[in-house]
Coordinates of N, CA and C in Angstrom, one line a residue:
M1 N 16.9 -54.6 -7.6 CA 15.7 -53.6 -6.0 C 16.5 -53.0 -5.4
V2 N 17.7 -53.3 -5.1 CA 18.2 -52.0 -4.1 C 19.2 -50.9 -4.8
I3 N 18.6 -49.5 -4.0 CA 19.7 -48.6 -5.0 C 20.9 -48.2 -4.0
G4 N 21.9 -48.2 -4.7 CA 22.9 -48.4 -4.5 C 24.0 -49.2 -4.0
L5 N 23.5 -50.3 -3.8 CA 23.9 -51.8 -3.8 C 25.3 -51.4 -4.2
A6 N 26.1 -52.3 -3.7 CA 27.5 -52.2 -4.3 C 27.6 -54.3 -4.0
E7 N 28.2 -54.9 -5.1 CA 28.1 -56.4 -5.6 C 29.1 -56.8 -4.5
A8 N 30.3 -56.1 -4.6 CA 31.0 -56.5 -3.4 C 30.4 -56.7 -2.1
D9 N 30.0 -55.6 -1.5 CA 29.2 -55.2 -0.1 C 28.7 -56.2 0.4
A10 N 27.6 -56.6 -1.0 CA 26.4 -57.5 -0.8 C 26.7 -58.9 -0.5
E11 N 27.4 -59.6 -1.1 CA 27.8 -60.7 -1.3 C 28.9 -61.0 0.5
R12 N 29.3 -59.4 1.0 CA 29.5 -60.2 2.2 C 28.7 -59.8 2.6
L13 N 27.9 -59.6 3.2 CA 26.7 -58.8 3.7 C 26.0 -59.7 3.9
A14 N 25.8 -60.9 2.7 CA 25.4 -62.1 3.0 C 25.6 -63.0 3.7
E15 N 27.4 -63.6 2.8 CA 27.9 -64.1 3.4 C 27.9 -64.1 5.4
A16 N 28.1 -63.3 5.8 CA 28.6 -63.1 7.8 C 26.6 -63.5 7.5
S17 N 25.7 -62.9 7.0 CA 24.3 -63.6 7.4 C 24.1 -65.0 7.1
F18 N 25.3 -65.6 6.9 CA 25.0 -67.5 6.2 C 23.7 -67.6 5.3
Q19 N 23.8 -66.9 4.4 CA 23.0 -66.8 2.9 C 24.3 -66.7 1.9
K20 N 23.5 -67.0 0.5 CA 24.2 -67.0 -0.6 C 23.8 -65.9 -1.1
P21 N 25.2 -65.4 -1.9 CA 24.9 -63.7 -2.7 C 23.4 -63.7 -3.7
G22 N 22.9 -63.0 -3.8 CA 21.7 -63.2 -5.1 C 20.3 -62.5 -4.8
P23 N 19.3 -62.6 -5.1 CA 18.2 -62.3 -4.9 C 17.3 -63.3 -3.9
R24 N 16.9 -62.9 -3.1 CA 16.1 -63.2 -2.1 C 14.8 -62.6 -1.9
R25 N 13.9 -64.2 -0.9 CA 12.5 -63.5 -0.7 C 12.5 -62.6 0.8
A26 N 11.8 -61.8 0.0 CA 11.0 -60.7 1.5 C 9.8 -61.1 2.0
P27 N 9.7 -60.8 3.4 CA 8.6 -61.7 4.0 C 7.5 -60.2 4.3
V28 N 6.2 -60.8 4.0 CA 5.3 -60.2 4.3 C 4.6 -60.1 5.3
N29 N 4.3 -59.2 6.3 CA 4.0 -59.5 7.8 C 2.6 -58.2 7.8
A30 N 2.4 -58.6 8.9 CA 1.0 -57.7 9.2 C 1.0 -57.8 10.7
Y31 N 0.3 -57.1 11.7 CA 0.5 -57.2 12.8 C -1.0 -57.1 13.8
L32 N -1.5 -57.6 14.6 CA -2.6 -57.7 15.4 C -2.1 -57.6 16.7
I33 N -2.9 -56.1 17.0 CA -3.1 -55.8 18.7 C -4.3 -56.0 19.4
N34 N -4.0 -56.4 20.7 CA -5.6 -56.7 21.5 C -5.1 -55.5 22.4
L35 N -6.3 -54.4 21.7 CA -6.6 -53.2 23.2 C -7.1 -53.5 24.0
G36 N -8.1 -54.6 24.2 CA -8.8 -54.8 25.1 C -10.8 -54.4 24.6
D37 N -10.5 -52.9 24.4 CA -11.7 -52.9 24.1 C -12.2 -53.2 22.6
R38 N -10.6 -53.2 21.4 CA -10.9 -53.6 20.0 C -9.4 -54.3 19.5
L39 N -9.9 -54.6 18.6 CA -9.1 -55.4 17.4 C -8.7 -54.4 16.9
V40 N -7.3 -54.5 16.1 CA -6.6 -53.5 15.5 C -5.6 -54.6 14.9
L41 N -5.6 -53.9 13.4 CA -4.3 -55.0 12.4 C -4.3 -53.9 12.1
V42 N -3.3 -54.0 11.9 CA -1.8 -53.3 11.3 C -1.6 -53.1 9.8
D43 N -2.2 -53.3 8.3 CA -1.9 -53.3 7.7 C -2.7 -54.6 7.0
A44 N -2.0 -55.5 6.1 CA -3.0 -56.6 5.6 C -3.0 -57.2 5.3
G45 N -1.4 -56.6 4.2 CA -0.8 -58.1 3.5 C -1.3 -58.2 2.1
T46 N -1.3 -59.6 1.2 CA -1.2 -59.5 -0.6 C -3.0 -59.8 -0.6
S47 N -4.0 -60.2 0.0 CA -4.6 -61.3 -0.1 C -4.1 -62.2 -1.6
N48 N -4.6 -62.5 -2.9 CA -3.8 -63.1 -3.3 C -3.3 -63.2 -4.9
S49 N -3.2 -61.4 -4.9 CA -2.2 -61.0 -5.7 C -0.9 -60.5 -6.5
M50 N -0.2 -61.5 -5.2 CA 1.5 -61.5 -5.1 C 1.4 -63.4 -5.1
G51 N 1.1 -64.0 -5.7 CA 1.3 -65.4 -5.6 C 1.4 -66.2 -4.3
P52 N 1.3 -67.3 -4.8 CA 0.9 -68.9 -3.3 C 1.3 -68.8 -1.7
S53 N 2.7 -68.1 -2.2 CA 3.3 -68.1 -0.8 C 3.4 -67.1 0.3
L54 N 1.9 -65.8 0.0 CA 1.6 -64.7 0.4 C -0.3 -64.9 0.9
G55 N -0.6 -64.3 1.3 CA -1.9 -63.9 1.5 C -2.4 -65.0 2.0
R56 N -1.5 -65.4 3.6 CA -2.0 -65.8 4.6 C -3.0 -64.8 5.5
L57 N -3.4 -64.4 5.4 CA -3.7 -63.3 6.7 C -4.2 -64.0 7.1
P58 N -6.4 -64.3 5.9 CA -7.5 -64.9 6.6 C -7.0 -66.0 7.9
A59 N -6.1 -67.0 7.1 CA -5.4 -67.7 7.9 C -5.2 -67.6 9.3
A60 N -4.1 -66.8 9.1 CA -3.6 -67.1 9.8 C -4.5 -66.1 11.6
I61 N -5.8 -65.2 10.8 CA -6.2 -64.4 12.4 C -7.2 -65.7 12.8
E62 N -7.6 -66.8 11.9 CA -8.3 -67.6 12.1 C -7.2 -68.2 13.1
A63 N -6.7 -68.6 13.7 CA -5.6 -69.3 13.9 C -5.8 -68.7 15.8
A64 N -5.4 -67.3 15.2 CA -5.6 -66.9 16.5 C -6.7 -66.9 17.3
G65 N -7.6 -67.2 16.8 CA -9.0 -67.4 17.0 C -9.9 -66.3 16.6
V66 N -9.5 -65.2 16.2 CA -10.1 -64.0 15.6 C -10.6 -63.8 14.1
S67 N -12.1 -63.7 13.6 CA -12.3 -63.5 12.7 C -12.6 -62.1 11.6
P68 N -12.8 -62.1 10.0 CA -13.4 -60.5 10.2 C -13.7 -59.5 10.4
D69 N -15.0 -59.9 10.8 CA -16.2 -59.1 11.2 C -15.8 -58.7 13.1
Q70 N -14.4 -59.2 13.7 CA -14.6 -59.0 14.4 C -13.0 -57.6 14.8
I71 N -12.7 -56.9 14.0 CA -11.6 -56.5 14.1 C -12.6 -54.7 13.5
D72 N -11.7 -54.5 14.4 CA -12.5 -53.0 14.6 C -11.6 -51.8 13.7
T73 N -10.6 -52.0 13.9 CA -9.7 -51.2 13.4 C -8.4 -51.8 12.1
L74 N -8.7 -50.8 10.9 CA -7.1 -50.9 9.7 C -6.6 -49.8 9.7
L75 N -5.3 -50.4 10.8 CA -4.0 -48.8 10.8 C -3.3 -49.5 9.2
I76 N -3.1 -48.6 8.4 CA -2.4 -48.5 7.5 C -1.5 -48.1 7.0
T77 N 0.4 -48.6 6.8 CA 1.8 -47.5 7.4 C 1.2 -46.6 5.8
H78 N 1.1 -47.2 4.6 CA 0.6 -46.9 3.5 C 0.2 -47.8 2.4
M79 N -0.1 -47.1 1.3 CA -1.4 -47.4 0.5 C -0.8 -48.3 -0.9
H80 N 0.3 -49.4 -0.2 CA 1.3 -50.6 -1.5 C 0.6 -51.4 -1.3
P81 N 0.9 -52.4 -2.6 CA -0.5 -53.4 -2.9 C -0.1 -54.8 -2.0
D82 N 1.2 -54.5 -1.5 CA 1.4 -55.3 0.0 C 1.0 -55.1 1.1
H83 N 0.7 -54.2 1.3 CA 0.0 -53.7 2.5 C -1.4 -53.3 2.6
I84 N -1.8 -53.6 1.2 CA -3.9 -52.9 1.6 C -4.7 -54.2 0.5
N85 N -3.9 -54.4 -0.6 CA -4.3 -55.6 -1.5 C -5.8 -56.9 -0.1
G86 N -5.2 -57.1 1.0 CA -5.4 -58.2 2.3 C -6.0 -57.7 2.7
V87 N -6.9 -56.0 2.3 CA -7.6 -55.6 3.2 C -9.2 -56.2 2.4
L88 N -9.4 -56.9 1.1 CA -10.3 -56.8 0.4 C -9.8 -58.6 0.6
T89 N -11.5 -58.9 -0.6 CA -11.9 -60.5 -0.6 C -10.9 -60.5 -2.0
P90 N -11.2 -62.0 -2.8 CA -10.7 -61.7 -3.5 C -11.5 -60.9 -5.0
A91 N -12.4 -61.7 -4.9 CA -13.6 -60.1 -5.7 C -13.3 -59.6 -5.5
G92 N -12.7 -58.3 -4.6 CA -13.2 -57.6 -4.0 C -13.8 -56.7 -3.3
Q93 N -14.2 -57.1 -2.8 CA -15.3 -56.9 -1.7 C -14.1 -56.2 0.2
A94 N -14.9 -56.0 0.4 CA -14.3 -55.6 2.3 C -13.8 -57.0 2.6
L95 N -12.5 -57.2 3.2 CA -13.0 -58.6 4.1 C -13.1 -57.9 5.4
F96 N -12.8 -56.6 6.1 CA -13.7 -56.6 7.0 C -14.3 -55.8 7.5
P97 N -16.0 -56.4 7.5 CA -17.1 -55.6 7.5 C -17.3 -54.5 8.5
N98 N -17.1 -54.3 10.0 CA -16.7 -53.5 11.0 C -15.5 -52.7 11.3
A99 N -14.8 -52.5 10.1 CA -13.3 -51.9 10.9 C -13.6 -50.6 9.8
E100 N -13.0 -49.4 10.7 CA -12.5 -47.6 10.6 C -11.0 -48.6 9.4
F101 N -11.3 -47.5 8.5 CA -10.2 -47.2 7.4 C -9.3 -46.0 7.9
I102 N -8.0 -46.4 8.5 CA -7.3 -45.5 8.7 C -5.8 -44.9 7.8
V103 N -6.2 -44.3 7.7 CA -4.6 -44.3 6.7 C -3.9 -42.4 6.9
T104 N -3.1 -42.8 6.3 CA -2.4 -40.5 6.6 C -3.0 -39.8 5.4
A105 N -3.5 -38.5 5.8 CA -4.2 -37.8 4.7 C -2.2 -37.5 3.5
A106 N -1.5 -37.7 3.9 CA -0.8 -37.1 2.9 C -0.4 -38.8 1.7
D107 N -0.4 -39.9 2.3 CA -0.7 -41.2 1.4 C -1.9 -41.5 0.5
Y108 N -3.5 -40.8 1.1 CA -4.0 -40.9 0.4 C -4.0 -39.9 -0.8
A109 N -4.1 -39.3 -0.4 CA -3.4 -37.6 -1.2 C -2.6 -38.1 -2.7
F110 N -1.7 -38.8 -2.4 CA -0.9 -39.1 -2.9 C -0.9 -39.9 -3.8
W111 N -1.9 -40.8 -3.8 CA -2.7 -42.0 -4.6 C -3.6 -41.9 -5.4
H112 N -5.2 -41.0 -4.9 CA -6.0 -40.5 -5.5 C -5.3 -39.1 -6.2
D113 N -4.0 -38.8 -6.5 CA -3.8 -37.1 -7.4 C -3.8 -38.3 -8.8
D114 N -4.9 -37.5 -9.7 CA -4.4 -37.5 -11.0 C -3.2 -37.2 -11.7
A115 N -2.8 -36.2 -11.4 CA -2.2 -36.7 -11.8 C -0.5 -36.9 -11.9
N116 N -0.2 -37.0 -10.2 CA 0.3 -38.7 -10.5 C 0.7 -39.3 -11.5
M117 N -1.0 -40.4 -10.9 CA -1.3 -41.1 -11.7 C -0.5 -41.1 -13.2
N118 N -0.7 -40.5 -14.4 CA -0.9 -40.4 -15.4 C 1.1 -39.8 -15.4
Q119 N 1.5 -39.5 -14.8 CA 3.1 -39.5 -14.6 C 3.9 -40.6 -14.5
A120 N 3.3 -40.8 -14.4 CA 4.0 -42.5 -13.2 C 3.9 -44.0 -14.5
P121 N 5.3 -44.3 -14.3 CA 5.6 -45.1 -15.7 C 4.1 -46.1 -15.5
D122 N 4.4 -46.5 -16.7 CA 3.3 -48.1 -17.0 C 3.6 -49.1 -15.5
E123 N 4.3 -49.4 -15.7 CA 4.5 -50.1 -14.1 C 4.1 -50.4 -12.7
A124 N 4.0 -49.1 -12.7 CA 3.2 -48.5 -11.1 C 2.2 -47.5 -11.3
K125 N 1.4 -47.2 -12.0 CA 0.4 -47.5 -12.6 C -1.4 -48.1 -12.1
P126 N -0.7 -50.0 -12.0 CA -1.5 -50.8 -11.3 C -1.7 -50.3 -9.4
F127 N -1.0 -49.4 -9.2 CA -0.2 -49.4 -7.5 C -1.1 -47.8 -7.2
F128 N -1.4 -47.5 -8.3 CA -2.6 -46.7 -7.8 C -3.9 -46.3 -8.1
I129 N -3.9 -47.7 -8.5 CA -6.0 -48.0 -9.3 C -6.0 -49.3 -8.3
G130 N -5.0 -50.0 -7.4 CA -5.2 -50.7 -6.1 C -5.5 -49.8 -5.2
A131 N -4.6 -48.9 -4.6 CA -4.5 -48.3 -3.6 C -6.1 -46.9 -3.1
R132 N -7.0 -47.2 -5.6 CA -7.8 -46.9 -4.4 C -9.1 -47.8 -5.1
R133 N -8.7 -48.4 -5.2 CA -9.5 -49.8 -4.4 C -10.3 -50.6 -3.7
A134 N -8.7 -50.1 -2.6 CA -8.7 -50.6 -1.4 C -9.8 -49.4 -0.5
A135 N -9.1 -48.3 -0.7 CA -10.2 -46.6 0.0 C -11.3 -47.2 -0.1
A136 N -12.1 -47.6 -1.2 CA -13.5 -47.4 -2.1 C -14.0 -48.1 -0.6
A137 N -14.1 -49.9 -0.6 CA -14.6 -50.6 0.0 C -14.4 -50.4 1.0
Y138 N -13.7 -48.9 1.9 CA -14.1 -48.8 3.0 C -15.0 -47.3 2.9
A139 N -15.1 -46.4 1.9 CA -14.9 -44.9 1.7 C -15.9 -44.5 3.2
D140 N -16.9 -45.4 3.3 CA -17.7 -44.7 4.3 C -17.5 -44.9 6.1
R141 N -16.4 -45.3 5.8 CA -15.4 -45.8 7.4 C -13.9 -45.3 7.8
L142 N -13.5 -44.1 6.4 CA -12.6 -44.2 6.8 C -12.3 -42.7 7.2
R143 N -10.8 -42.8 7.7 CA -10.5 -41.9 8.5 C -8.9 -41.3 7.9
Q144 N -8.8 -40.4 8.0 CA -7.2 -39.7 7.1 C -6.7 -39.1 8.9
V145 N -5.0 -39.3 9.1 CA -4.8 -39.0 10.1 C -3.2 -37.6 9.6
D146 N -3.2 -37.3 10.3 CA -1.4 -36.3 10.2 C -0.8 -36.0 11.2
G147 N 0.6 -35.8 10.4 CA 1.5 -35.4 11.9 C 1.5 -36.9 12.8
E148 N 2.0 -36.5 14.4 CA 2.5 -37.6 15.0 C 1.3 -37.2 15.9
R149 N 0.7 -37.8 16.0 CA -0.6 -38.1 17.3 C -1.7 -39.7 17.4
E150 N -2.7 -39.4 18.7 CA -2.8 -40.8 18.2 C -4.4 -40.7 16.8
A151 N -3.9 -42.4 16.7 CA -4.2 -42.9 15.6 C -5.5 -43.5 16.3
V152 N -5.6 -44.3 17.5 CA -6.6 -45.4 17.9 C -6.1 -46.0 18.8
G153 N -7.1 -45.5 20.1 CA -7.1 -45.6 22.0 C -5.4 -44.8 22.0
S154 N -4.4 -46.8 22.1 CA -2.6 -46.0 23.1 C -1.8 -45.8 21.8
I155 N -2.9 -46.0 20.2 CA -1.7 -46.0 19.1 C -1.7 -45.1 19.0
R156 N -0.4 -44.1 18.5 CA -0.1 -43.4 17.5 C 0.4 -43.6 16.6
T157 N 0.2 -42.7 15.3 CA 1.1 -42.4 13.6 C 2.0 -41.6 14.3
V158 N 3.3 -42.5 14.1 CA 5.1 -41.6 13.3 C 4.8 -41.3 12.1
P159 N 4.9 -40.3 11.4 CA 5.1 -39.4 10.3 C 7.0 -40.7 9.5
L160 N 7.1 -40.9 8.0 CA 7.9 -42.5 8.1 C 8.6 -41.5 6.8
P161 N 8.3 -40.4 5.8 CA 8.4 -40.2 4.9 C 9.6 -40.7 3.7
G162 N 9.3 -40.7 2.4 CA 10.1 -41.5 2.0 C 10.0 -42.8 1.0
H163 N 9.8 -43.5 1.9 CA 8.7 -44.8 0.5 C 7.8 -44.2 0.3
T164 N 6.5 -43.6 0.9 CA 5.3 -42.9 -0.1 C 5.9 -41.9 1.1
P165 N 4.7 -40.8 0.3 CA 5.3 -39.1 0.8 C 4.0 -38.9 2.0
G166 N 3.3 -40.7 2.8 CA 2.7 -40.4 4.0 C 3.0 -41.7 4.4
H167 N 3.9 -42.6 4.3 CA 4.8 -43.5 5.0 C 4.2 -43.7 5.9
A168 N 4.1 -44.2 7.3 CA 4.1 -43.6 8.4 C 4.0 -44.8 8.9
G169 N 4.5 -45.0 10.6 CA 4.3 -46.4 11.7 C 3.5 -45.6 12.4
F170 N 3.5 -47.4 13.6 CA 2.8 -46.7 14.9 C 3.5 -46.6 15.7
I171 N 3.1 -46.6 16.7 CA 3.9 -46.8 18.5 C 2.7 -47.2 19.0
A172 N 2.4 -48.1 19.8 CA 1.4 -48.2 20.7 C 2.3 -48.6 22.2
E173 N 1.9 -48.3 23.2 CA 2.2 -48.2 24.3 C 0.9 -48.7 25.4
S174 N 1.8 -49.3 26.8 CA 1.6 -49.9 27.8 C 2.3 -49.9 29.1
D175 N 1.7 -49.8 30.1 CA 2.4 -49.5 30.9 C 3.9 -49.0 31.2
G176 N 4.0 -48.1 30.1 CA 5.5 -47.7 30.4 C 6.5 -49.2 29.2
D177 N 5.6 -49.3 28.3 CA 6.6 -50.7 27.2 C 5.8 -50.0 26.1
A178 N 6.3 -49.3 24.9 CA 5.9 -49.3 23.8 C 6.8 -50.4 22.5
L179 N 5.8 -50.6 22.1 CA 6.3 -51.2 20.3 C 6.3 -50.4 19.4
F180 N 7.5 -50.6 18.4 CA 7.2 -48.9 17.0 C 6.8 -50.5 16.2
I181 N 5.8 -50.4 15.4 CA 5.4 -51.1 14.1 C 5.9 -49.8 13.6
W182 N 6.6 -50.0 12.5 CA 7.6 -49.1 11.7 C 7.1 -49.1 9.8
G183 N 6.4 -50.3 9.9 CA 6.3 -50.2 8.5 C 6.9 -51.0 7.3
D184 N 7.9 -49.7 6.3 CA 9.1 -50.4 5.6 C 9.8 -49.4 5.5
V185 N 10.6 -49.4 6.6 CA 11.9 -48.7 7.0 C 12.6 -49.2 6.4
V186 N 12.2 -50.9 6.9 CA 13.8 -51.6 5.8 C 12.9 -52.6 5.3
H187 N 13.5 -53.1 4.1 CA 13.0 -54.2 3.0 C 13.7 -55.4 3.2
M188 N 14.4 -54.4 3.4 CA 16.6 -56.3 3.1 C 16.9 -56.0 4.0
A189 N 17.1 -57.0 5.5 CA 17.4 -56.9 6.8 C 18.8 -57.4 6.5
T190 N 18.9 -58.5 5.6 CA 20.2 -58.8 5.6 C 21.5 -57.5 5.2
Y191 N 20.9 -56.5 3.9 CA 21.5 -55.1 3.7 C 21.7 -53.7 4.6
Q192 N 20.7 -53.7 5.2 CA 19.7 -52.2 5.4 C 20.1 -51.8 6.6
F193 N 20.1 -52.7 7.8 CA 20.6 -52.6 9.1 C 21.9 -52.1 9.3
A194 N 23.1 -52.9 7.9 CA 24.8 -52.8 8.2 C 24.6 -51.7 6.8
R195 N 24.1 -51.1 5.8 CA 23.4 -50.0 5.1 C 22.6 -49.5 4.8
P196 N 22.2 -48.5 5.8 CA 20.8 -47.3 5.4 C 20.6 -46.8 4.7
D197 N 22.0 -46.5 4.1 CA 21.9 -45.8 2.2 C 21.1 -45.7 1.7
W198 N 21.8 -47.7 1.6 CA 20.9 -48.7 0.7 C 19.4 -48.8 0.2
S199 N 18.6 -47.6 -0.8 CA 17.1 -48.6 -0.1 C 16.9 -48.7 -1.0
I200 N 15.5 -48.8 -1.8 CA 14.9 -49.9 -2.4 C 14.0 -49.3 -3.8
A201 N 13.8 -50.4 -4.9 CA 13.1 -49.2 -6.0 C 11.8 -49.1 -6.2
F202 N 10.8 -49.4 -4.8 CA 10.0 -49.3 -4.8 C 9.3 -47.9 -3.9
D203 N 11.1 -47.2 -3.6 CA 10.6 -45.9 -2.7 C 10.7 -45.1 -4.2
V204 N 9.4 -44.1 -2.8 CA 8.9 -42.5 -4.3 C 9.6 -41.7 -4.0
D205 N 11.0 -41.5 -2.9 CA 11.6 -41.2 -2.8 C 13.0 -41.3 -2.1
S206 N 13.6 -41.9 -2.9 CA 15.0 -43.5 -2.4 C 15.4 -42.4 -1.0
K207 N 16.1 -41.1 -1.8 CA 17.1 -40.5 -0.5 C 15.9 -39.3 0.8
L208 N 15.1 -39.5 1.2 CA 14.4 -39.1 2.2 C 14.1 -40.6 2.8
A209 N 13.9 -40.9 2.0 CA 13.5 -42.8 2.9 C 14.8 -43.3 3.4
A210 N 16.1 -42.9 2.5 CA 17.2 -43.8 2.9 C 17.9 -42.1 4.9
E211 N 17.3 -41.5 4.4 CA 17.0 -39.8 5.3 C 16.6 -40.5 6.6
T212 N 15.3 -41.0 6.4 CA 14.3 -41.7 7.1 C 15.0 -42.9 8.6
R213 N 15.3 -43.6 6.9 CA 15.9 -44.8 7.6 C 16.8 -44.4 8.5
K214 N 17.8 -43.6 8.5 CA 18.8 -43.8 9.2 C 18.2 -42.8 10.8
R215 N 17.6 -42.0 10.5 CA 17.3 -41.5 11.5 C 16.0 -42.8 12.7
T216 N 15.5 -43.1 12.0 CA 14.8 -44.0 12.8 C 15.7 -44.9 13.3
L217 N 16.8 -46.1 12.8 CA 17.6 -47.1 13.0 C 18.4 -46.3 14.3
D218 N 18.7 -44.6 14.5 CA 19.5 -44.1 15.8 C 18.3 -43.6 16.3
R219 N 17.2 -43.3 16.2 CA 16.8 -43.3 17.4 C 16.0 -44.5 18.1
V220 N 15.7 -46.5 18.0 CA 15.2 -47.1 18.1 C 15.8 -47.7 18.5
A221 N 17.4 -47.8 18.4 CA 18.9 -47.8 18.7 C 19.2 -47.8 19.9
A222 N 19.1 -46.2 20.1 CA 19.7 -45.3 21.4 C 18.4 -45.3 22.2
D223 N 17.4 -45.5 22.7 CA 15.7 -45.9 23.1 C 15.6 -47.5 23.4
R224 N 16.3 -48.4 23.0 CA 16.3 -49.7 22.4 C 15.1 -49.9 23.2
M225 N 14.4 -49.7 21.5 CA 12.5 -49.7 21.1 C 12.1 -50.8 20.6
L226 N 11.5 -51.8 21.2 CA 11.0 -52.8 20.8 C 10.8 -52.1 19.5
I227 N 11.5 -53.1 18.0 CA 10.6 -52.9 16.9 C 9.8 -54.4 15.7
A228 N 9.0 -53.6 15.1 CA 8.3 -55.3 14.4 C 8.5 -54.1 13.0
G229 N 8.2 -55.0 11.8 CA 8.1 -54.2 10.4 C 7.5 -55.1 9.9
M230 N 7.0 -54.8 8.8 CA 6.6 -55.9 7.1 C 7.7 -56.2 6.8
H231 N 8.6 -56.1 6.7 CA 9.7 -56.8 5.3 C 10.5 -57.7 6.9
L232 N 10.5 -57.6 7.8 CA 11.3 -58.7 8.9 C 11.5 -59.7 8.6
P233 N 12.7 -60.8 9.0 CA 12.6 -62.1 9.2 C 11.7 -62.7 10.6
F234 N 11.3 -63.5 9.9 CA 11.2 -64.5 11.0 C 11.5 -64.3 12.9
P235 N 11.2 -63.3 13.4 CA 9.5 -63.5 13.9 C 8.7 -62.1 13.5
G236 N 9.4 -61.5 13.5 CA 9.5 -60.1 12.7 C 9.2 -59.3 13.8
I237 N 9.5 -58.9 14.7 CA 9.7 -58.4 16.3 C 11.1 -58.7 17.0
G238 N 12.0 -57.4 17.4 CA 12.6 -57.2 17.6 C 13.1 -56.0 18.0
H239 N 14.5 -56.0 18.2 CA 15.2 -53.8 18.6 C 16.8 -54.5 17.9
V240 N 16.9 -53.0 17.8 CA 18.6 -52.9 17.1 C 19.4 -52.3 17.8
A241 N 20.7 -52.8 17.3 CA 21.4 -52.2 18.6 C 22.3 -51.7 17.1
R242 N 23.3 -50.9 17.8 CA 24.3 -50.1 17.0 C 25.4 -51.0 16.6
D243 N 26.4 -51.0 15.5 CA 27.5 -52.0 15.4 C 28.3 -50.8 14.5
G244 N 29.4 -50.2 15.2 CA 30.1 -50.3 14.7 C 29.5 -48.4 14.3
D245 N 29.7 -48.2 12.8 CA 29.1 -46.9 12.2 C 28.0 -47.4 11.8
A246 N 27.0 -48.2 11.9 CA 26.0 -49.4 11.2 C 25.0 -49.6 12.2
Y247 N 24.0 -50.1 11.9 CA 23.1 -50.7 13.1 C 23.0 -52.7 12.9
R248 N 22.4 -53.7 13.2 CA 22.6 -54.6 13.3 C 20.9 -55.3 14.1
F249 N 20.3 -56.2 13.9 CA 18.8 -57.0 14.1 C 19.1 -57.3 15.1
V250 N 18.1 -57.6 16.3 CA 18.6 -58.7 17.0 C 17.2 -58.5 17.4
P251 N 16.7 -60.0 17.1 CA 15.2 -60.8 16.5 C 14.5 -61.1 18.0
D252 N 13.3 -60.8 18.6 CA 13.0 -61.1 19.5 C 13.0 -63.2 20.1
E253 N 13.5 -63.1 20.8 CA 13.2 -64.3 21.2 C 11.8 -65.3 20.8
W254 N 11.7 -66.2 21.0 CA 10.2 -66.9 20.3 C 9.9 -68.1 21.3
P255 N 8.9 -68.6 21.9 CA 7.8 -67.6 22.3 C 8.2 -66.5 22.4
Y256 N 7.9 -64.9 22.4 CA 8.0 -63.3 23.1 C 6.4 -63.9 24.3
S257 N 7.0 -62.9 25.4 CA 5.9 -63.0 26.2 C 5.4 -61.3 26.1
L258 N 5.3 -60.6 24.9 CA 4.2 -59.9 24.9 C 2.2 -60.1 25.2

């Protein structure tokens, strides 16, 4: 699944992380932001579409004292199934009855282009169908955004193309502090901080994804910006430090005081 992976390097990186070489599971995260006047959910996970170890979002927000009808805004980093299937119930209805659905115009256009779907391999066609199904459930409250601009309140969109054409992150700012939720800049933390040139098979444009990853890692390391990602290991929030010519992930201590 990792494009450019060299076995010897992968084994060395796994050993350095006290892991066994070979396939590993990737976490799937979502982030709930309380802006005071509204509750914003960034991505929504998988629902019941990817097995019993995922699809825990409804239980997680309930544990946080939040019900689906209280969510005001859904910010979607991109329309892959592990990010948008969770906006639907297992029956295919909108899980969040009062939420505005915000997605980048570039990502919406890509997944709704019949030519793109017809040219895609058979195993990728369900991605298009799933994206359209999720968008359709929120058609009367769907908003498209473009470029680096305000998405909702103090949260702005940051284009991060490559993984998908409209893949984006979101920066939330408050009192001089910032949190950069970068979506799928990194899928495999064990490998891609040390080897940002390695991409994932799900990238629509793996070369552009690698360029975006290097640029983003450089930015957050230089700015010492707090980051969060949909496939980062628990707690899914931390910092990026330079490590020679590469980078390393420094998880935030738990519990953190945000």
